């Protein structure tokens, strides 16, 4: 978890840079609170560029612990606003995510095109946005299930401000491993074989015997080590890609005009299969107390331009799991196979949702509840059938094999508390805007047809976005911003 991180001028930089939203990471958040981890806010405002030239950007407008993205200019704002309305609709009508819904069994790329989003928006902005978050290729990002992507986007956009472990994940690792008495590093495991109610693990020339084994490895590694597992087919269905993360001081990865630089800068280039995502560490960290880098420092995922080697601080390759409509369906198969022959599996691939730290903790919590005692309170996966409430999980008395369905049926109300202006914005103004937008959508399509109706909608949304831009300018004028390189 911390193996690739580094320290620059007494500032610990996570590699890859790790932030989380309590609303999408409830299990991770519960664990961090239990461990006593301090938090610092992180600013993930976005800029999009094509061949180095800025296309569009937004700034996060924060009201206490609530954030709303506000565009810096019109550009593709109308389509982003349409997407935001879709996110609000997802929050207020979570049945859109359920099995058999319009978002089930369809990729996000296919869904957006069916909804009439432009090629520029899909190919140059939203899919690269997803690719940067999921650290995968553009084609892999477009193939993500629509319900997974919109579930994530809705919570990430309308929710508590992003935050990170204040002292980096190094502190998290130190606390988690503090009580471990027997740790073996550089130990290559070649096989995991069940025998007579126990599990034999071969490490080099040595064979060790255990009551239970937890496989905290990528799915493709687990499939090779436990060849007789009933989960083998499901494990092999999980696809992987490698992502390169470079920490450096070369500003050539940023938009050509510095005024367009944001916390995360996402770039695409003609003929390239990857999106380049560059975190401007100085900007992202500017809301953290006591963490100041003396020079402009960047962390770029999959650089598309050659970097000045003299400015490179580190380069690390990560093996990233992907989510497809097929692999998402196999999560339930993995869940049913858990504990077979006393072998358990944890990792991003073993839990629904975007493959992030949350999936690792979520699957680990499920396993711990089955074979031990969880030392902190964490959410539970609940479903209802004929008004009978039951729990989905691995512990005794829980139902297996319904993990994906339970995940998308959980309430989408955020864990954050809204007060004052933020409450009015989320609970009053946005629902009214959504209702008006829906009415306009239906009316214009009936009166003008699909094509002209969309044109008028875009015009009206552009007017709305123009108002939000003025609001953002006023916010910037009255909000002090930390200076920095």
mmCIF file of C-alpha atoms in Angstrom, residues 19-329:
data_model
loop_
_atom_site.group_PDB
_atom_site.id
_atom_site.type_symbol
_atom_site.label_atom_id
_atom_site.label_comp_id
_atom_site.label_asym_id
_atom_site.label_seq_id
_atom_site.Cartn_x
_atom_site.Cartn_y
_atom_site.Cartn_z
ATOM 1 C CA UNK A 19 -7.991 10.369 -1.632
ATOM 2 C CA UNK A 20 -11.442 9.219 -0.562
ATOM 3 C CA UNK A 21 -14.989 10.420 -0.054
ATOM 4 C CA UNK A 22 -16.697 9.123 3.115
ATOM 5 C CA UNK A 23 -19.922 8.646 1.161
ATOM 6 C CA UNK A 24 -18.366 6.220 -1.334
ATOM 7 C CA UNK A 25 -15.835 4.736 1.114
ATOM 8 C CA UNK A 26 -17.912 3.992 4.257
ATOM 9 C CA UNK A 27 -15.888 0.870 5.177
ATOM 10 C CA UNK A 28 -12.516 2.555 4.707
ATOM 11 C CA UNK A 29 -13.743 5.613 6.596
ATOM 12 C CA UNK A 30 -14.957 3.473 9.514
ATOM 13 C CA UNK A 31 -11.591 1.692 9.671
ATOM 14 C CA UNK A 32 -9.621 4.962 9.528
ATOM 15 C CA UNK A 33 -11.747 6.429 12.333
ATOM 16 C CA UNK A 34 -11.128 3.293 14.418
ATOM 17 C CA UNK A 35 -7.370 3.560 13.838
ATOM 18 C CA UNK A 36 -7.355 7.244 14.809
ATOM 19 C CA UNK A 37 -6.162 8.426 11.395
ATOM 20 C CA UNK A 38 -6.265 12.214 10.948
ATOM 21 C CA UNK A 39 -7.743 13.649 7.764
ATOM 22 C CA UNK A 40 -6.817 16.543 5.488
ATOM 23 C CA UNK A 41 -8.953 17.999 2.693
ATOM 24 C CA UNK A 42 -7.820 17.479 -0.906
ATOM 25 C CA UNK A 43 -8.859 19.588 -3.892
ATOM 26 C CA UNK A 44 -9.572 17.459 -6.960
ATOM 27 C CA UNK A 45 -10.779 20.192 -9.303
ATOM 28 C CA UNK A 46 -10.332 19.054 -12.920
ATOM 29 C CA UNK A 47 -8.914 20.386 -16.180
ATOM 30 C CA UNK A 48 -9.203 18.609 -19.537
ATOM 31 C CA UNK A 49 -6.743 19.060 -22.386
ATOM 32 C CA UNK A 50 -6.164 17.704 -25.877
ATOM 33 C CA UNK A 51 -2.614 17.574 -27.225
ATOM 34 C CA UNK A 52 -1.555 19.936 -24.419
ATOM 35 C CA UNK A 53 -4.208 22.592 -25.077
ATOM 36 C CA UNK A 54 -6.889 23.238 -22.444
ATOM 37 C CA UNK A 55 -10.441 22.191 -23.345
ATOM 38 C CA UNK A 56 -12.501 22.779 -20.230
ATOM 39 C CA UNK A 57 -12.096 22.907 -16.449
ATOM 40 C CA UNK A 58 -14.028 23.257 -13.230
ATOM 41 C CA UNK A 59 -13.386 24.376 -9.675
ATOM 42 C CA UNK A 60 -14.932 22.809 -6.586
ATOM 43 C CA UNK A 61 -17.204 25.182 -4.707
ATOM 44 C CA UNK A 62 -17.099 24.144 -1.043
ATOM 45 C CA UNK A 63 -19.652 25.004 1.618
ATOM 46 C CA UNK A 64 -18.354 23.634 4.900
ATOM 47 C CA UNK A 65 -17.916 19.903 4.171
ATOM 48 C CA UNK A 66 -20.043 19.923 1.013
ATOM 49 C CA UNK A 67 -18.663 20.440 -2.496
ATOM 50 C CA UNK A 68 -20.197 21.211 -5.879
ATOM 51 C CA UNK A 69 -18.170 21.432 -9.124
ATOM 52 C CA UNK A 70 -18.601 24.781 -10.909
ATOM 53 C CA UNK A 71 -17.333 25.226 -14.501
ATOM 54 C CA UNK A 72 -14.651 27.827 -15.154
ATOM 55 C CA UNK A 73 -16.123 28.571 -18.600
ATOM 56 C CA UNK A 74 -19.019 27.432 -20.767
ATOM 57 C CA UNK A 75 -17.318 25.031 -23.217
ATOM 58 C CA UNK A 76 -19.019 21.636 -22.762
ATOM 59 C CA UNK A 77 -20.770 22.838 -19.613
ATOM 60 C CA UNK A 78 -24.222 21.995 -20.935
ATOM 61 C CA UNK A 79 -23.389 18.297 -21.237
ATOM 62 C CA UNK A 80 -21.652 18.216 -17.861
ATOM 63 C CA UNK A 81 -24.744 19.846 -16.380
ATOM 64 C CA UNK A 82 -26.878 17.143 -18.018
ATOM 65 C CA UNK A 83 -24.636 14.546 -16.404
ATOM 66 C CA UNK A 84 -24.960 16.260 -13.012
ATOM 67 C CA UNK A 85 -28.737 16.167 -13.316
ATOM 68 C CA UNK A 86 -28.420 12.457 -14.107
ATOM 69 C CA UNK A 87 -26.340 12.057 -10.929
ATOM 70 C CA UNK A 88 -28.999 13.848 -8.882
ATOM 71 C CA UNK A 89 -31.651 11.628 -10.429
ATOM 72 C CA UNK A 90 -29.533 8.584 -9.487
ATOM 73 C CA UNK A 91 -29.320 9.817 -5.893
ATOM 74 C CA UNK A 92 -33.051 10.413 -5.657
ATOM 75 C CA UNK A 93 -34.124 7.353 -7.694
ATOM 76 C CA UNK A 94 -31.605 4.626 -6.748
ATOM 77 C CA UNK A 95 -33.815 2.005 -8.398
ATOM 78 C CA UNK A 96 -32.120 3.159 -11.629
ATOM 79 C CA UNK A 97 -29.134 1.054 -10.488
ATOM 80 C CA UNK A 98 -31.048 -2.094 -9.626
ATOM 81 C CA UNK A 99 -30.999 -5.371 -11.497
ATOM 82 C CA UNK A 100 -33.055 -5.129 -14.685
ATOM 83 C CA UNK A 101 -32.976 -1.312 -14.772
ATOM 84 C CA UNK A 102 -31.951 0.859 -17.733
ATOM 85 C CA UNK A 103 -28.401 0.997 -16.331
ATOM 86 C CA UNK A 104 -28.034 -2.740 -15.783
ATOM 87 C CA UNK A 105 -25.938 -4.819 -18.218
ATOM 88 C CA UNK A 106 -24.840 -1.865 -20.342
ATOM 89 C CA UNK A 107 -21.453 -0.131 -20.499
ATOM 90 C CA UNK A 108 -21.110 3.556 -19.667
ATOM 91 C CA UNK A 109 -19.812 4.378 -23.145
ATOM 92 C CA UNK A 110 -22.774 2.711 -24.818
ATOM 93 C CA UNK A 111 -25.246 4.301 -22.406
ATOM 94 C CA UNK A 112 -23.971 7.866 -22.933
ATOM 95 C CA UNK A 113 -24.099 7.517 -26.695
ATOM 96 C CA UNK A 114 -27.646 6.137 -26.538
ATOM 97 C CA UNK A 115 -28.582 9.190 -24.470
ATOM 98 C CA UNK A 116 -27.299 11.518 -27.189
ATOM 99 C CA UNK A 117 -24.144 12.864 -25.524
ATOM 100 C CA UNK A 118 -21.686 14.274 -28.056
ATOM 101 C CA UNK A 119 -18.580 12.478 -29.258
ATOM 102 C CA UNK A 120 -16.391 15.243 -27.830
ATOM 103 C CA UNK A 121 -17.946 14.927 -24.377
ATOM 104 C CA UNK A 122 -17.771 11.121 -24.302
ATOM 105 C CA UNK A 123 -14.348 10.614 -25.921
ATOM 106 C CA UNK A 124 -12.421 13.716 -24.774
ATOM 107 C CA UNK A 125 -13.909 14.398 -21.351
ATOM 108 C CA UNK A 126 -16.043 11.872 -19.514
ATOM 109 C CA UNK A 127 -14.353 8.624 -20.577
ATOM 110 C CA UNK A 128 -10.864 10.149 -19.940
ATOM 111 C CA UNK A 129 -12.219 11.327 -16.567
ATOM 112 C CA UNK A 130 -13.196 7.719 -15.772
ATOM 113 C CA UNK A 131 -9.896 6.355 -17.119
ATOM 114 C CA UNK A 132 -7.952 8.705 -14.833
ATOM 115 C CA UNK A 133 -9.944 7.658 -11.758
ATOM 116 C CA UNK A 134 -9.873 3.949 -12.546
ATOM 117 C CA UNK A 135 -6.241 4.083 -13.845
ATOM 118 C CA UNK A 136 -7.023 2.163 -17.003
ATOM 119 C CA UNK A 137 -7.096 2.575 -20.783
ATOM 120 C CA UNK A 138 -9.800 4.595 -22.537
ATOM 121 C CA UNK A 139 -11.413 1.493 -24.028
ATOM 122 C CA UNK A 140 -11.485 -0.225 -20.616
ATOM 123 C CA UNK A 141 -13.060 2.846 -19.001
ATOM 124 C CA UNK A 142 -15.765 3.003 -21.700
ATOM 125 C CA UNK A 143 -16.531 -0.685 -21.026
ATOM 126 C CA UNK A 144 -17.219 -0.165 -17.288
ATOM 127 C CA UNK A 145 -20.816 -0.991 -16.277
ATOM 128 C CA UNK A 146 -23.010 2.123 -16.405
ATOM 129 C CA UNK A 147 -24.533 1.480 -12.973
ATOM 130 C CA UNK A 148 -21.085 1.219 -11.365
ATOM 131 C CA UNK A 149 -19.861 4.451 -12.961
ATOM 132 C CA UNK A 150 -22.953 6.535 -12.204
ATOM 133 C CA UNK A 151 -23.191 5.160 -8.655
ATOM 134 C CA UNK A 152 -19.604 6.332 -8.125
ATOM 135 C CA UNK A 153 -20.014 9.660 -9.940
ATOM 136 C CA UNK A 154 -23.175 10.602 -8.062
ATOM 137 C CA UNK A 155 -21.526 10.090 -4.696
ATOM 138 C CA UNK A 156 -18.211 11.634 -5.716
ATOM 139 C CA UNK A 157 -19.721 14.792 -7.191
ATOM 140 C CA UNK A 158 -22.483 15.546 -4.688
ATOM 141 C CA UNK A 159 -21.019 14.731 -1.334
ATOM 142 C CA UNK A 160 -18.505 15.476 1.337
ATOM 143 C CA UNK A 161 -15.237 17.064 0.297
ATOM 144 C CA UNK A 162 -12.482 14.696 -0.715
ATOM 145 C CA UNK A 163 -9.941 13.967 1.983
ATOM 146 C CA UNK A 164 -6.816 11.920 2.550
ATOM 147 C CA UNK A 165 -4.893 10.423 5.422
ATOM 148 C CA UNK A 166 -3.239 13.540 6.827
ATOM 149 C CA UNK A 167 0.197 11.951 7.194
ATOM 150 C CA UNK A 168 -0.125 9.694 4.161
ATOM 151 C CA UNK A 169 -0.857 5.988 3.967
ATOM 152 C CA UNK A 170 2.531 5.336 5.568
ATOM 153 C CA UNK A 171 0.945 6.058 8.944
ATOM 154 C CA UNK A 172 -1.999 3.783 8.088
ATOM 155 C CA UNK A 173 0.370 0.901 7.306
ATOM 156 C CA UNK A 174 2.382 1.478 10.483
ATOM 157 C CA UNK A 175 -0.737 1.345 12.654
ATOM 158 C CA UNK A 176 -2.246 -1.667 10.843
ATOM 159 C CA UNK A 177 0.945 -3.734 11.201
ATOM 160 C CA UNK A 178 1.885 -2.618 14.710
ATOM 161 C CA UNK A 179 0.608 -5.791 16.410
ATOM 162 C CA UNK A 180 1.777 -8.306 13.813
ATOM 163 C CA UNK A 181 4.479 -10.544 15.269
ATOM 164 C CA UNK A 182 5.300 -12.812 12.323
ATOM 165 C CA UNK A 183 5.830 -11.043 9.006
ATOM 166 C CA UNK A 184 7.752 -12.614 6.120
ATOM 167 C CA UNK A 185 8.853 -10.371 3.266
ATOM 168 C CA UNK A 186 10.316 -11.459 -0.099
ATOM 169 C CA UNK A 187 8.606 -14.824 0.376
ATOM 170 C CA UNK A 188 7.435 -16.306 -2.918
ATOM 171 C CA UNK A 189 4.351 -18.503 -2.504
ATOM 172 C CA UNK A 190 4.117 -21.186 -5.208
ATOM 173 C CA UNK A 191 0.994 -23.115 -4.167
ATOM 174 C CA UNK A 192 -1.968 -23.122 -1.776
ATOM 175 C CA UNK A 193 -3.427 -26.622 -1.374
ATOM 176 C CA UNK A 194 -6.225 -27.807 0.962
ATOM 177 C CA UNK A 195 -5.533 -31.077 2.825
ATOM 178 C CA UNK A 196 -7.417 -32.847 5.615
ATOM 179 C CA UNK A 197 -9.285 -29.727 6.752
ATOM 180 C CA UNK A 198 -6.164 -27.561 6.713
ATOM 181 C CA UNK A 199 -4.386 -25.512 4.063
ATOM 182 C CA UNK A 200 -0.796 -26.192 2.953
ATOM 183 C CA UNK A 201 1.156 -23.171 1.683
ATOM 184 C CA UNK A 202 4.434 -23.733 -0.131
ATOM 185 C CA UNK A 203 6.934 -20.892 0.329
ATOM 186 C CA UNK A 204 10.174 -21.587 -1.509
ATOM 187 C CA UNK A 205 11.280 -25.031 -0.374
ATOM 188 C CA UNK A 206 9.183 -24.889 2.823
ATOM 189 C CA UNK A 207 5.597 -26.080 3.301
ATOM 190 C CA UNK A 208 3.540 -24.437 6.055
ATOM 191 C CA UNK A 209 0.189 -25.610 7.459
ATOM 192 C CA UNK A 210 -2.661 -23.250 8.400
ATOM 193 C CA UNK A 211 -6.249 -23.517 9.611
ATOM 194 C CA UNK A 212 -7.347 -20.837 7.101
ATOM 195 C CA UNK A 213 -5.705 -18.783 4.377
ATOM 196 C CA UNK A 214 -6.751 -15.329 3.186
ATOM 197 C CA UNK A 215 -5.626 -14.520 -0.355
ATOM 198 C CA UNK A 216 -4.905 -10.775 -0.462
ATOM 199 C CA UNK A 217 -3.573 -10.978 -4.011
ATOM 200 C CA UNK A 218 -4.764 -9.910 -7.472
ATOM 201 C CA UNK A 219 -7.411 -12.219 -8.928
ATOM 202 C CA UNK A 220 -5.106 -13.593 -11.632
ATOM 203 C CA UNK A 221 -2.526 -14.546 -8.992
ATOM 204 C CA UNK A 222 -5.185 -16.211 -6.830
ATOM 205 C CA UNK A 223 -6.418 -18.196 -9.853
ATOM 206 C CA UNK A 224 -2.931 -19.633 -10.396
ATOM 207 C CA UNK A 225 -2.337 -20.504 -6.733
ATOM 208 C CA UNK A 226 -5.695 -22.167 -5.986
ATOM 209 C CA UNK A 227 -6.280 -24.089 -9.196
ATOM 210 C CA UNK A 228 -9.048 -26.334 -7.787
ATOM 211 C CA UNK A 229 -11.192 -23.530 -6.389
ATOM 212 C CA UNK A 230 -14.844 -23.286 -7.545
ATOM 213 C CA UNK A 231 -14.088 -19.555 -8.003
ATOM 214 C CA UNK A 232 -11.397 -20.229 -10.624
ATOM 215 C CA UNK A 233 -13.569 -19.304 -13.637
ATOM 216 C CA UNK A 234 -14.765 -16.131 -11.918
ATOM 217 C CA UNK A 235 -11.208 -15.178 -10.934
ATOM 218 C CA UNK A 236 -10.008 -15.674 -14.498
ATOM 219 C CA UNK A 237 -12.787 -13.392 -15.772
ATOM 220 C CA UNK A 238 -11.233 -10.406 -13.979
ATOM 221 C CA UNK A 239 -9.163 -8.432 -16.467
ATOM 222 C CA UNK A 240 -6.059 -6.420 -15.585
ATOM 223 C CA UNK A 241 -4.020 -3.579 -17.038
ATOM 224 C CA UNK A 242 -0.727 -2.083 -15.888
ATOM 225 C CA UNK A 243 -0.533 1.635 -15.067
ATOM 226 C CA UNK A 244 2.674 3.660 -14.732
ATOM 227 C CA UNK A 245 2.744 6.371 -12.044
ATOM 228 C CA UNK A 246 5.581 8.914 -12.227
ATOM 229 C CA UNK A 247 6.269 11.575 -9.571
ATOM 230 C CA UNK A 248 8.289 14.434 -11.012
ATOM 231 C CA UNK A 249 8.785 18.180 -11.490
ATOM 232 C CA UNK A 250 8.267 18.455 -15.283
ATOM 233 C CA UNK A 251 5.413 20.863 -16.100
ATOM 234 C CA UNK A 252 5.207 19.680 -19.734
ATOM 235 C CA UNK A 253 2.398 17.338 -18.635
ATOM 236 C CA UNK A 254 0.217 20.328 -17.699
ATOM 237 C CA UNK A 255 -1.984 22.562 -19.891
ATOM 238 C CA UNK A 256 0.078 25.064 -21.894
ATOM 239 C CA UNK A 257 -1.464 28.028 -20.020
ATOM 240 C CA UNK A 258 -0.773 27.952 -16.285
ATOM 241 C CA UNK A 259 -4.088 29.685 -15.560
ATOM 242 C CA UNK A 260 -5.754 26.444 -16.702
ATOM 243 C CA UNK A 261 -3.876 24.216 -14.236
ATOM 244 C CA UNK A 262 -6.104 22.431 -11.735
ATOM 245 C CA UNK A 263 -5.708 19.763 -9.062
ATOM 246 C CA UNK A 264 -6.007 16.941 -11.602
ATOM 247 C CA UNK A 265 -5.229 17.605 -15.265
ATOM 248 C CA UNK A 266 -6.493 14.990 -17.728
ATOM 249 C CA UNK A 267 -5.014 14.870 -21.197
ATOM 250 C CA UNK A 268 -5.640 12.867 -24.358
ATOM 251 C CA UNK A 269 -3.718 12.784 -27.621
ATOM 252 C CA UNK A 270 -4.489 11.682 -31.151
ATOM 253 C CA UNK A 271 -3.874 7.960 -31.637
ATOM 254 C CA UNK A 272 -3.180 7.252 -27.933
ATOM 255 C CA UNK A 273 -5.091 4.505 -26.136
ATOM 256 C CA UNK A 274 -4.486 5.939 -22.650
ATOM 257 C CA UNK A 275 -5.454 9.163 -20.906
ATOM 258 C CA UNK A 276 -2.739 11.034 -18.994
ATOM 259 C CA UNK A 277 -3.770 12.242 -15.535
ATOM 260 C CA UNK A 278 -1.413 14.655 -13.769
ATOM 261 C CA UNK A 279 -1.972 15.584 -10.138
ATOM 262 C CA UNK A 280 -0.582 19.000 -9.257
ATOM 263 C CA UNK A 281 0.474 17.992 -5.761
ATOM 264 C CA UNK A 282 0.984 21.593 -4.567
ATOM 265 C CA UNK A 283 -2.607 22.450 -5.499
ATOM 266 C CA UNK A 284 -4.193 19.222 -4.286
ATOM 267 C CA UNK A 285 -2.377 19.544 -0.957
ATOM 268 C CA UNK A 286 -3.082 23.260 -0.482
ATOM 269 C CA UNK A 287 -5.938 22.541 1.921
ATOM 270 C CA UNK A 288 -3.742 20.322 4.115
ATOM 271 C CA UNK A 289 -2.280 21.822 7.254
ATOM 272 C CA UNK A 290 1.499 22.168 7.404
ATOM 273 C CA UNK A 291 2.297 20.397 4.125
ATOM 274 C CA UNK A 292 4.143 22.682 1.699
ATOM 275 C CA UNK A 293 6.369 21.613 -1.168
ATOM 276 C CA UNK A 294 9.106 24.125 -2.126
ATOM 277 C CA UNK A 295 8.853 23.368 -5.862
ATOM 278 C CA UNK A 296 6.100 22.498 -8.314
ATOM 279 C CA UNK A 297 5.595 18.744 -7.996
ATOM 280 C CA UNK A 298 3.404 16.529 -10.160
ATOM 281 C CA UNK A 299 2.296 12.912 -10.169
ATOM 282 C CA UNK A 300 1.359 11.631 -13.613
ATOM 283 C CA UNK A 301 -0.453 8.403 -14.421
ATOM 284 C CA UNK A 302 0.520 7.042 -17.847
ATOM 285 C CA UNK A 303 2.503 10.033 -19.217
ATOM 286 C CA UNK A 304 1.864 10.743 -22.907
ATOM 287 C CA UNK A 305 4.830 13.106 -23.290
ATOM 288 C CA UNK A 306 8.543 12.417 -22.679
ATOM 289 C CA UNK A 307 9.630 13.643 -19.243
ATOM 290 C CA UNK A 308 12.882 15.336 -18.297
ATOM 291 C CA UNK A 309 14.697 12.465 -16.562
ATOM 292 C CA UNK A 310 16.540 14.892 -14.275
ATOM 293 C CA UNK A 311 13.170 15.950 -12.807
ATOM 294 C CA UNK A 312 11.798 12.416 -12.243
ATOM 295 C CA UNK A 313 11.601 11.455 -8.552
ATOM 296 C CA UNK A 314 10.094 7.980 -8.903
ATOM 297 C CA UNK A 315 8.366 5.689 -11.388
ATOM 298 C CA UNK A 316 6.188 2.753 -10.316
ATOM 299 C CA UNK A 317 4.046 0.266 -12.238
ATOM 300 C CA UNK A 318 0.750 -0.936 -10.754
ATOM 301 C CA UNK A 319 -1.340 -3.974 -11.739
ATOM 302 C CA UNK A 320 -4.930 -2.687 -11.892
ATOM 303 C CA UNK A 321 -8.091 -4.782 -11.977
ATOM 304 C CA UNK A 322 -10.877 -3.716 -14.346
ATOM 305 C CA UNK A 323 -14.642 -3.993 -14.094
ATOM 306 C CA UNK A 324 -16.751 -5.143 -17.003
ATOM 307 C CA UNK A 325 -20.393 -6.160 -17.228
ATOM 308 C CA UNK A 326 -19.174 -9.786 -17.259
ATOM 309 C CA UNK A 327 -16.732 -9.532 -14.335
ATOM 310 C CA UNK A 328 -19.313 -7.674 -12.241
ATOM 311 C CA UNK A 329 -21.689 -10.606 -12.630
#
